[in-house]
CSV table of C-alpha atoms and ligand atoms in Angstrom, one decimal:
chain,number,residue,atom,x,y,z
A,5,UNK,CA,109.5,98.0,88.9
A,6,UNK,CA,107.7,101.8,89.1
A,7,UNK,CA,107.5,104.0,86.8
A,8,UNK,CA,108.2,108.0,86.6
A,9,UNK,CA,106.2,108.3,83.3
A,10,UNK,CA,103.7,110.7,85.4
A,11,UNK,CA,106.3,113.1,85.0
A,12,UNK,CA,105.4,115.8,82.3
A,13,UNK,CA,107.5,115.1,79.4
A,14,UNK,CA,108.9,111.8,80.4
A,15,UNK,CA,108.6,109.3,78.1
A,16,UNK,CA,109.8,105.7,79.8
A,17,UNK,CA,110.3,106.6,83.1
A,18,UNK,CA,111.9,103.5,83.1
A,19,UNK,CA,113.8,101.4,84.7
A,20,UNK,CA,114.4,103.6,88.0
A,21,UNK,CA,117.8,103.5,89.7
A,22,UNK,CA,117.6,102.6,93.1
A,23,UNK,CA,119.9,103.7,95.4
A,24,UNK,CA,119.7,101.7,98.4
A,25,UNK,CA,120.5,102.9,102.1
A,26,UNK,CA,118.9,100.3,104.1
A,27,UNK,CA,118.5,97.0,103.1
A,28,UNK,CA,116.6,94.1,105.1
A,29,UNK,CA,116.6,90.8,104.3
A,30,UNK,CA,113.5,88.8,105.0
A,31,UNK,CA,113.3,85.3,105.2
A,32,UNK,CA,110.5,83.8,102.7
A,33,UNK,CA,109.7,80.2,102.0
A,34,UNK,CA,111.1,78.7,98.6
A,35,UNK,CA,108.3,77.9,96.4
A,36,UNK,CA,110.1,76.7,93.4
A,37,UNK,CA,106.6,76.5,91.5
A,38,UNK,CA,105.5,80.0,92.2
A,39,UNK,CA,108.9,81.4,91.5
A,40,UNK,CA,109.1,80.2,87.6
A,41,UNK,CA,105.9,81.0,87.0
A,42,UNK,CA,106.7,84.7,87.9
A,43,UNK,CA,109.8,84.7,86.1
A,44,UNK,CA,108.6,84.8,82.5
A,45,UNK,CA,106.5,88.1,83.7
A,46,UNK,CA,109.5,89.7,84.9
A,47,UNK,CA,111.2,92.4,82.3
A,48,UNK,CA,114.0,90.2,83.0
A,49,UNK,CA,116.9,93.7,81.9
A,50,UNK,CA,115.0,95.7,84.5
A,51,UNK,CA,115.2,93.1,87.1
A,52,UNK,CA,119.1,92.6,86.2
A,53,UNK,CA,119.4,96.5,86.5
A,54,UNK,CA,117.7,96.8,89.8
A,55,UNK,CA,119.9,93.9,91.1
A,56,UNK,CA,123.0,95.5,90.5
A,57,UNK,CA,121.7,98.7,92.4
A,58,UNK,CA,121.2,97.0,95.4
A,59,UNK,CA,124.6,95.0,94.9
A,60,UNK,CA,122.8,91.7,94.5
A,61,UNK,CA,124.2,91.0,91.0
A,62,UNK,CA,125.7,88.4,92.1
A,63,UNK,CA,125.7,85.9,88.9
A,64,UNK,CA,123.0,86.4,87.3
A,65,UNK,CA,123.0,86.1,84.0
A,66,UNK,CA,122.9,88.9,81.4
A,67,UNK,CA,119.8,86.7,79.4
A,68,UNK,CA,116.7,84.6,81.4
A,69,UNK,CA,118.5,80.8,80.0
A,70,UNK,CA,116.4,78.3,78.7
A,71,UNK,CA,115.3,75.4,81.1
A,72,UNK,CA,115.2,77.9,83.7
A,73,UNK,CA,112.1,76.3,85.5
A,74,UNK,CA,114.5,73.5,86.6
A,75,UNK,CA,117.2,75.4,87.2
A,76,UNK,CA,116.8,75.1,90.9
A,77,UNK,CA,120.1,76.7,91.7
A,78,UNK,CA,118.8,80.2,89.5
A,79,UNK,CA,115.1,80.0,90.9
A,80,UNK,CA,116.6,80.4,94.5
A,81,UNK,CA,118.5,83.3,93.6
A,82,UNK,CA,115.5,84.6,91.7
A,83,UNK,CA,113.5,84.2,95.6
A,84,UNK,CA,116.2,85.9,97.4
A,85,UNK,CA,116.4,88.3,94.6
A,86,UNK,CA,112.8,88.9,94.3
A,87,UNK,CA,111.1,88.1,97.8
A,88,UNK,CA,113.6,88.2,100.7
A,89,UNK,CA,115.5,91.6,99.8
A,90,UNK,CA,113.9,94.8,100.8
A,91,UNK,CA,115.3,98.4,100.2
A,92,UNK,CA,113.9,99.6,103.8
A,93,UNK,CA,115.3,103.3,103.0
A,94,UNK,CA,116.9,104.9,100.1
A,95,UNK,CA,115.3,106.5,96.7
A,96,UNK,CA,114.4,105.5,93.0
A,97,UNK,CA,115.5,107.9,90.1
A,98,UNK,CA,113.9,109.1,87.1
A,99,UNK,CA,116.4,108.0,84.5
A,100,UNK,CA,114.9,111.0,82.4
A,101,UNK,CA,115.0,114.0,84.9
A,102,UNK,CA,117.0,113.0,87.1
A,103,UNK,CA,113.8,113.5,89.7
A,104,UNK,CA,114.7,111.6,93.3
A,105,UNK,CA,111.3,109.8,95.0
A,106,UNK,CA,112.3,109.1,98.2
A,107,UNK,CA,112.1,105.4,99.9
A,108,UNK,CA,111.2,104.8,103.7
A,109,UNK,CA,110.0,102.3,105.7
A,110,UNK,CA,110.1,100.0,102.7
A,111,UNK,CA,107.6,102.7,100.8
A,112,UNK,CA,108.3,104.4,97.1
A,113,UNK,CA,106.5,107.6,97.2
A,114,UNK,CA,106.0,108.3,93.6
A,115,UNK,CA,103.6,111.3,94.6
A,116,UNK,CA,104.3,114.2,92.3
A,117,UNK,CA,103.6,117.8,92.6
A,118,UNK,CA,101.3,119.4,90.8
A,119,UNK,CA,103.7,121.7,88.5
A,120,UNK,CA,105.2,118.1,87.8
A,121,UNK,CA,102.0,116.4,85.9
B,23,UNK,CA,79.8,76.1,102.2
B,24,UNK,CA,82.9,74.7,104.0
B,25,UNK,CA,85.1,76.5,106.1
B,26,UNK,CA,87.6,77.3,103.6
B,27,UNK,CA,85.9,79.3,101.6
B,28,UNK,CA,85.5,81.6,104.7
B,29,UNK,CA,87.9,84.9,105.0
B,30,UNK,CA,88.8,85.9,107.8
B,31,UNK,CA,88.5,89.4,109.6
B,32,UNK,CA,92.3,90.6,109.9
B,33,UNK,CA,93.6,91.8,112.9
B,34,UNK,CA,94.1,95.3,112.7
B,35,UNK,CA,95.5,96.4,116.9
B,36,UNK,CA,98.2,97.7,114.8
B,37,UNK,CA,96.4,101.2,114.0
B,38,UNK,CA,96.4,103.7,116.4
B,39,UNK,CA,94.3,106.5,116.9
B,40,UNK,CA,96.5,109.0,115.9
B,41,UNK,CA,96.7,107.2,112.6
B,42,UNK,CA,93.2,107.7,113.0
B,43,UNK,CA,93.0,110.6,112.6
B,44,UNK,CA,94.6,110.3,108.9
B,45,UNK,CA,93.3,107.1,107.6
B,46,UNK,CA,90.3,105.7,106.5
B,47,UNK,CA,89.1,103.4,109.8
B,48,UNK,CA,88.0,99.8,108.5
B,49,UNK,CA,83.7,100.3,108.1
B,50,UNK,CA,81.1,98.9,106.5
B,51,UNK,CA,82.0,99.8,103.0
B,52,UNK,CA,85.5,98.0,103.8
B,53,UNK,CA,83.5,94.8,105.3
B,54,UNK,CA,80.8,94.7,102.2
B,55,UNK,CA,84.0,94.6,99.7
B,56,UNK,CA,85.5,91.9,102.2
B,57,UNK,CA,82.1,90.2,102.1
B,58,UNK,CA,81.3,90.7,98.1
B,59,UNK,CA,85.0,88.7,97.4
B,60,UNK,CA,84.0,86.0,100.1
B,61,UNK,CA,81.2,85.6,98.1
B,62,UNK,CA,83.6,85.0,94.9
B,63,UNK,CA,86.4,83.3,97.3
B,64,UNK,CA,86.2,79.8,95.8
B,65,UNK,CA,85.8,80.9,91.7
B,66,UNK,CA,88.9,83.6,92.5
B,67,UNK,CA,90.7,80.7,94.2
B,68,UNK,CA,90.3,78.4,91.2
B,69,UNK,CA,91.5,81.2,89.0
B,70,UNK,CA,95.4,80.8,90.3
B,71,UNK,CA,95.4,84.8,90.3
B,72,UNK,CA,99.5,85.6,90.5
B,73,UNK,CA,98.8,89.7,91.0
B,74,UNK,CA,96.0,90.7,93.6
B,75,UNK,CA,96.0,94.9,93.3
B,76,UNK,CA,94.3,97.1,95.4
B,77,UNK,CA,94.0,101.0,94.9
B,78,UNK,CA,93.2,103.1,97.7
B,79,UNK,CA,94.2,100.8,100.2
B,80,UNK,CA,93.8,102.7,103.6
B,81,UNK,CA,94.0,100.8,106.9
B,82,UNK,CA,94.8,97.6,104.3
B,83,UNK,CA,92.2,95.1,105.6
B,84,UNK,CA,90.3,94.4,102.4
B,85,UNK,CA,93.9,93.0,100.6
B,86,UNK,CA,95.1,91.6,103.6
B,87,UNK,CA,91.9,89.6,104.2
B,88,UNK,CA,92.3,88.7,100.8
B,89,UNK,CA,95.2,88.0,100.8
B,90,UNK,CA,95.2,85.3,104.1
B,91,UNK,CA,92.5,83.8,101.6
B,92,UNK,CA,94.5,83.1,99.1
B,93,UNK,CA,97.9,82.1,100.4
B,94,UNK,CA,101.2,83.4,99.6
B,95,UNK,CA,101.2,82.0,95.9
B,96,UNK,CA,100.0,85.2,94.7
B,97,UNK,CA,102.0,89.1,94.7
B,98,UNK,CA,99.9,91.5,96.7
B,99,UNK,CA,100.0,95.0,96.0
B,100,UNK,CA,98.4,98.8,97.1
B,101,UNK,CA,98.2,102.2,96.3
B,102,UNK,CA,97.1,105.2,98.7
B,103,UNK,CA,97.7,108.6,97.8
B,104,UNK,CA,98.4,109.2,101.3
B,105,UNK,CA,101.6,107.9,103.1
B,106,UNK,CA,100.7,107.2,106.3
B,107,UNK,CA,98.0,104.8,105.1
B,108,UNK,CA,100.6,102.8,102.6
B,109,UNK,CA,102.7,102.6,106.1
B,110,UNK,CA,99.8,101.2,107.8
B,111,UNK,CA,98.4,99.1,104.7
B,112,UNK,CA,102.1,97.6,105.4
B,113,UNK,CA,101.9,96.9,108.7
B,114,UNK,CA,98.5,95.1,108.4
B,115,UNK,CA,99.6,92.7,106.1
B,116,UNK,CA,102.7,92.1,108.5
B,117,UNK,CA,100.9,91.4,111.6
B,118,UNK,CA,98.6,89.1,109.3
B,119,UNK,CA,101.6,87.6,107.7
B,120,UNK,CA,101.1,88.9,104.4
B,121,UNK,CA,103.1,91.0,102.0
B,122,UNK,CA,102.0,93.6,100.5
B,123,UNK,CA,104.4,95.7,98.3
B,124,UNK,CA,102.6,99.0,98.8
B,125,UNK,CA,103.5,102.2,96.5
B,126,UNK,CA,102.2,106.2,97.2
B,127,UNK,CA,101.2,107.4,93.9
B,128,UNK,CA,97.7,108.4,92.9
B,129,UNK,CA,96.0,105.9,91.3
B,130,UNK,CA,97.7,103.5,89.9
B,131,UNK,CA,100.4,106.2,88.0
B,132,UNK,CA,103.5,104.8,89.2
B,133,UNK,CA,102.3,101.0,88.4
B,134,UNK,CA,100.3,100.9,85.5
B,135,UNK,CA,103.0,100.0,83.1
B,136,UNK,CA,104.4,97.5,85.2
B,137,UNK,CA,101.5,95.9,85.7
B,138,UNK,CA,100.0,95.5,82.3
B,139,UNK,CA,97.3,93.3,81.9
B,140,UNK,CA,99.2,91.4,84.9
B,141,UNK,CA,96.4,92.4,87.3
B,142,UNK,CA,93.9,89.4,88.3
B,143,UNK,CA,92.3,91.0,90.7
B,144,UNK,CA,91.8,94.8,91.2
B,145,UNK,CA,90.3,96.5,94.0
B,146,UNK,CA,88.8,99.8,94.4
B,147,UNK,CA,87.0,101.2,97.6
B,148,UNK,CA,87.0,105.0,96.4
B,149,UNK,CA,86.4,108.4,98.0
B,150,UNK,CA,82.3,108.0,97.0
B,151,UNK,CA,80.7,110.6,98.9
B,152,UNK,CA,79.0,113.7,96.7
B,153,UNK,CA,80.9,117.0,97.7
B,154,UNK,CA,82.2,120.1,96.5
B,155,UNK,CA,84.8,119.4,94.1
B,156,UNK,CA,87.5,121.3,95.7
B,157,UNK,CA,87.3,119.4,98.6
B,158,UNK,CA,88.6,116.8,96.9
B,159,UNK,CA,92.6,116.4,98.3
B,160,UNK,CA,92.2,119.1,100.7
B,161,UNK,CA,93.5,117.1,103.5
B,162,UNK,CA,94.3,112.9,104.5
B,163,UNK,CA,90.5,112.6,105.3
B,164,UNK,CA,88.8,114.4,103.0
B,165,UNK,CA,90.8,111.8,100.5
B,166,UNK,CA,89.2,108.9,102.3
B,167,UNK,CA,85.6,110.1,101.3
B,168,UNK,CA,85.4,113.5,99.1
B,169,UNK,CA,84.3,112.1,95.5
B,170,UNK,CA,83.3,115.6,94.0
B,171,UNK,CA,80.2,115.5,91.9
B,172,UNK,CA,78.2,112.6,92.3
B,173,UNK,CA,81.0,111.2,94.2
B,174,UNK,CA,82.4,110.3,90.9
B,175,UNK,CA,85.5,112.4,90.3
B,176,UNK,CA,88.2,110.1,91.5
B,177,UNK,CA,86.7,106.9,90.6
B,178,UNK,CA,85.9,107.9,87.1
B,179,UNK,CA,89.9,108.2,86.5
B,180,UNK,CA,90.9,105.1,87.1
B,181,UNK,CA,88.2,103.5,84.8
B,182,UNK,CA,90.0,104.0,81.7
B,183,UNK,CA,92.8,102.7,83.6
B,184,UNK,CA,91.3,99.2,84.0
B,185,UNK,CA,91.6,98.1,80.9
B,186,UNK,CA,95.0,97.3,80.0
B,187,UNK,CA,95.8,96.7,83.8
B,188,UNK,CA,93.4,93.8,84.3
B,189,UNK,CA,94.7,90.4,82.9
B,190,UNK,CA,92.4,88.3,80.2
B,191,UNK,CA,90.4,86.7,82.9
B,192,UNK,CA,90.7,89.7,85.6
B,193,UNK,CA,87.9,90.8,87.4
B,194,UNK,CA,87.4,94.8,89.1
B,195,UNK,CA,85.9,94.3,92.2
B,196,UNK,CA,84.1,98.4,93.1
B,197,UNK,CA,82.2,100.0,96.1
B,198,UNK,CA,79.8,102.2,95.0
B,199,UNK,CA,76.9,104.6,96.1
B,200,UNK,CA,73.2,105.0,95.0
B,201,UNK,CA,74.5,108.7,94.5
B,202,UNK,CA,77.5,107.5,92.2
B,203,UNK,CA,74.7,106.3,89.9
B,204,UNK,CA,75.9,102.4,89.2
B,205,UNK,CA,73.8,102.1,86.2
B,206,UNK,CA,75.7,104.9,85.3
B,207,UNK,CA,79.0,103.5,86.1
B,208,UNK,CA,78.3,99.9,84.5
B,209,UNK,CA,77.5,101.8,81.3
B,210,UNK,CA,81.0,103.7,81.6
B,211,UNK,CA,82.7,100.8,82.0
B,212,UNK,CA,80.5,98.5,78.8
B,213,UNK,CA,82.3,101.5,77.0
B,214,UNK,CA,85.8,100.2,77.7
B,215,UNK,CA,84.6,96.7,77.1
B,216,UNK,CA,83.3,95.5,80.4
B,217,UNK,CA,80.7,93.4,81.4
B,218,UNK,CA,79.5,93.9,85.2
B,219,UNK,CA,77.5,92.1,88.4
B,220,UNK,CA,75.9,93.5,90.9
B,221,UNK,CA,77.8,91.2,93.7
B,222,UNK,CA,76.2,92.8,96.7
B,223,UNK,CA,73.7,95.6,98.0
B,224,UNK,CA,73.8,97.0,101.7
B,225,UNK,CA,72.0,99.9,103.2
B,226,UNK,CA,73.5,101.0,106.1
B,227,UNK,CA,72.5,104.2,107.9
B,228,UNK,CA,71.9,106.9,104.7
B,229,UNK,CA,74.1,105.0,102.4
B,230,UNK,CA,72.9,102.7,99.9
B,231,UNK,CA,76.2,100.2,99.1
B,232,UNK,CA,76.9,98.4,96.7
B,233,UNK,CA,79.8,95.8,95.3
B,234,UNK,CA,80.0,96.1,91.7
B,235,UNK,CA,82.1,93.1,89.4
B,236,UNK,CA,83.5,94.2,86.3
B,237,UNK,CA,85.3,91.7,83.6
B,238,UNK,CA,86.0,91.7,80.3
B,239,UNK,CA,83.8,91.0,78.1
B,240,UNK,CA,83.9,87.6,76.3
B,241,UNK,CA,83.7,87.3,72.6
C,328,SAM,C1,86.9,104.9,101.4
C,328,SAM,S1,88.7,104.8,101.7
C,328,SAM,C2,88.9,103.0,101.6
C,328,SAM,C3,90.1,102.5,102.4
C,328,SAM,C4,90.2,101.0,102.4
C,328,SAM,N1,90.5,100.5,101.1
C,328,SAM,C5,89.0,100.4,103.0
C,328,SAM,O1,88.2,99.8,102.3
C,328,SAM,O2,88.8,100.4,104.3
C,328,SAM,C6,89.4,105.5,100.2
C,328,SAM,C7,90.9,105.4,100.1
C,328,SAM,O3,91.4,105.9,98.9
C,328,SAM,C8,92.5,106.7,99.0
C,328,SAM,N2,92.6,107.6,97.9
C,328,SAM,C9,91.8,108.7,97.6
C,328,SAM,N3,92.2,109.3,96.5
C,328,SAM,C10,93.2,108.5,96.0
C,328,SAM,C11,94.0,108.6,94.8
C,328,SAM,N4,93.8,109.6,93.9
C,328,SAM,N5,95.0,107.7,94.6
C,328,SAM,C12,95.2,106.7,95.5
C,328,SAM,N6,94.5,106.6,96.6
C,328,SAM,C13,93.5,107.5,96.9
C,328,SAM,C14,92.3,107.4,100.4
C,328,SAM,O4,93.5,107.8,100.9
C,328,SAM,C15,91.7,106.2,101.2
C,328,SAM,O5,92.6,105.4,101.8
């Protein structure tokens, strides 16, 4: 999860809405170990915000539940989620300005210009 | 040492020469860095590192090497300011089988926060070369090499950086120059409370390489 906080003025930059043209899913191996030990690293609202953008809300839930690590049902989702779905094309938004950085080939380009900094 | 604490040279067919003629080509500096974490292979191995980051990725050998090292239990990551080199830093992990999550932004801008004191391994073959410093970002290959005075003036922002990016037991892996003045850079760097290795020294042609280490220090 970027951030615009390069932007002059902005403060969080943060989270970015993603608009998603083209999505690819990849297929990844599930490695329940690695996946809930990356979880409690995740800013779990941003992750919840940036599933919804790209229409993978699914049911996740609003909170990270307890016992998660052997929820094995909830780390697969978390994989998909997290690994296999790729925003190919599109753009992220600074929730601030408003500012578009454009997506391709799988790419953010978070480059600003100099009047910008 | 057994075999599997070897890395492996990645395959890299995927560059053409008309990307060439925009990114930095995989050279000695990029095969001392990919020697200098060989050498650290096993200890980084043994570390369990969950967020490998490289800045200035280029071509993207030196993460993908690393990166066919260490397995997939680990999120790989790269910067370039240029675009065309994030595509290709892409496509090099792919043909290698690796994912790298690659973001265009200079430095580490558009990262930093989320990667605070997440990063286990940071990576940093800079633009070293001494030049004029408006040459600096006057074109795709002048960012490859031109480092302003003493080579120092793009590698000298991200050192303040480092600090809350690295994780408590992260280590900054950096290519530097005889002209960039290391002892110069490792005193920088004690400033923001690191302590630093001299991993490897190379002269090839003119330029005297080296591989510096940088960790925090410990109490
Ligand atoms: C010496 S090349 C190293 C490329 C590759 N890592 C390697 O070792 O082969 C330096 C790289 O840093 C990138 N670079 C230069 N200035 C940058 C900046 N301000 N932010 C991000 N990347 C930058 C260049 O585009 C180039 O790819």
């Amino acid at each position: 999860m970027l951030t615009s906080k390069g932007i002059k003025n902005v403060k969080e930059g943060f989270p970015l809405k993603i608009q998603a043209d083209e999505v690819k899913n990849v297929d990844i191996d599930f490695d329940q170990d690695f996946i809930s030990k990356m979880v409690p690293k995740l800013d779990w609202n941003a992750l919840i915000f940036a599933a919804q953008c790209v229409g993978h809300k699914e049911d996740l839930p609003d909170t990270l539940p307890e016992g998660y690590e052997n929820d094995e049902d909830l780390l697969r989702k978390l994989h998909h989620i997290l690994l296999e779905v790729e925003v190919i094309n599109g753009c992220l938004e600074c929730p601030e300005t408003q500012r578009k950085f454009p997506i391709s080939n799988g790419i953010p380009n978070m480059l600003l210009n100099e009047d910008e900094v | 040492m057994d075999n599997c604490e070897k890395i492996k040279t990645p395959l890299f067919s995927n560059i053409t020469s008309e990307d060439l003629e925009h990114i930095y080509e995989p050279y000695e500096d990029s095969f001392l860095l990919i020697d200098a974490l060989e050498k650290d292979l096993h200890m980084i191995r043994e570390s369990q590192p969950s967020v490998c980051l490289e800045v200035g990725s280029g071509s993207g050998v030196v993460l993908t090497a690393l990166a066919s090292a260490l397995g997939p239990r680990c999120q790989y990551r790269a910067t370039d300011i240029n675009p065309r080199a994030c595509r290709v830093t892409r496509e090099t992990g792919k043909l290698n089988g690796v994912k790298i999550e690659t973001t265009c932004t200079d430095l580490v801008s558009a990262v930093q926060d989320e990667l605070k004191g997440k990063v286990d391994v940071l990576l940093f073959n800079p633009p070293y070369v001494v030049t004029p410093s408006d040459e600096i970002g006057r074109g795709d290959l002048e960012h490859t090499w031109a480092g302003g005075e003493r080579g120092r003036e793009v590698m000298d922002r991200l050192f303040p950086c480092v600090d809350s990016l690295l994780s408590p037991q992260g280590l900054f892996y950096l290519v530097a120059l005889k002209e960039n003045d290391p002892d110069d850079i490792c005193e920088t760097m004690a400033k923001f409370g690191f302590s630093n290795t001299t991993l490897l020294a190379r002269q090839t042609g003119p330029e005297k390489l080296c591989v510096l280490r940088f960790g925090h220090k410990q109490e």
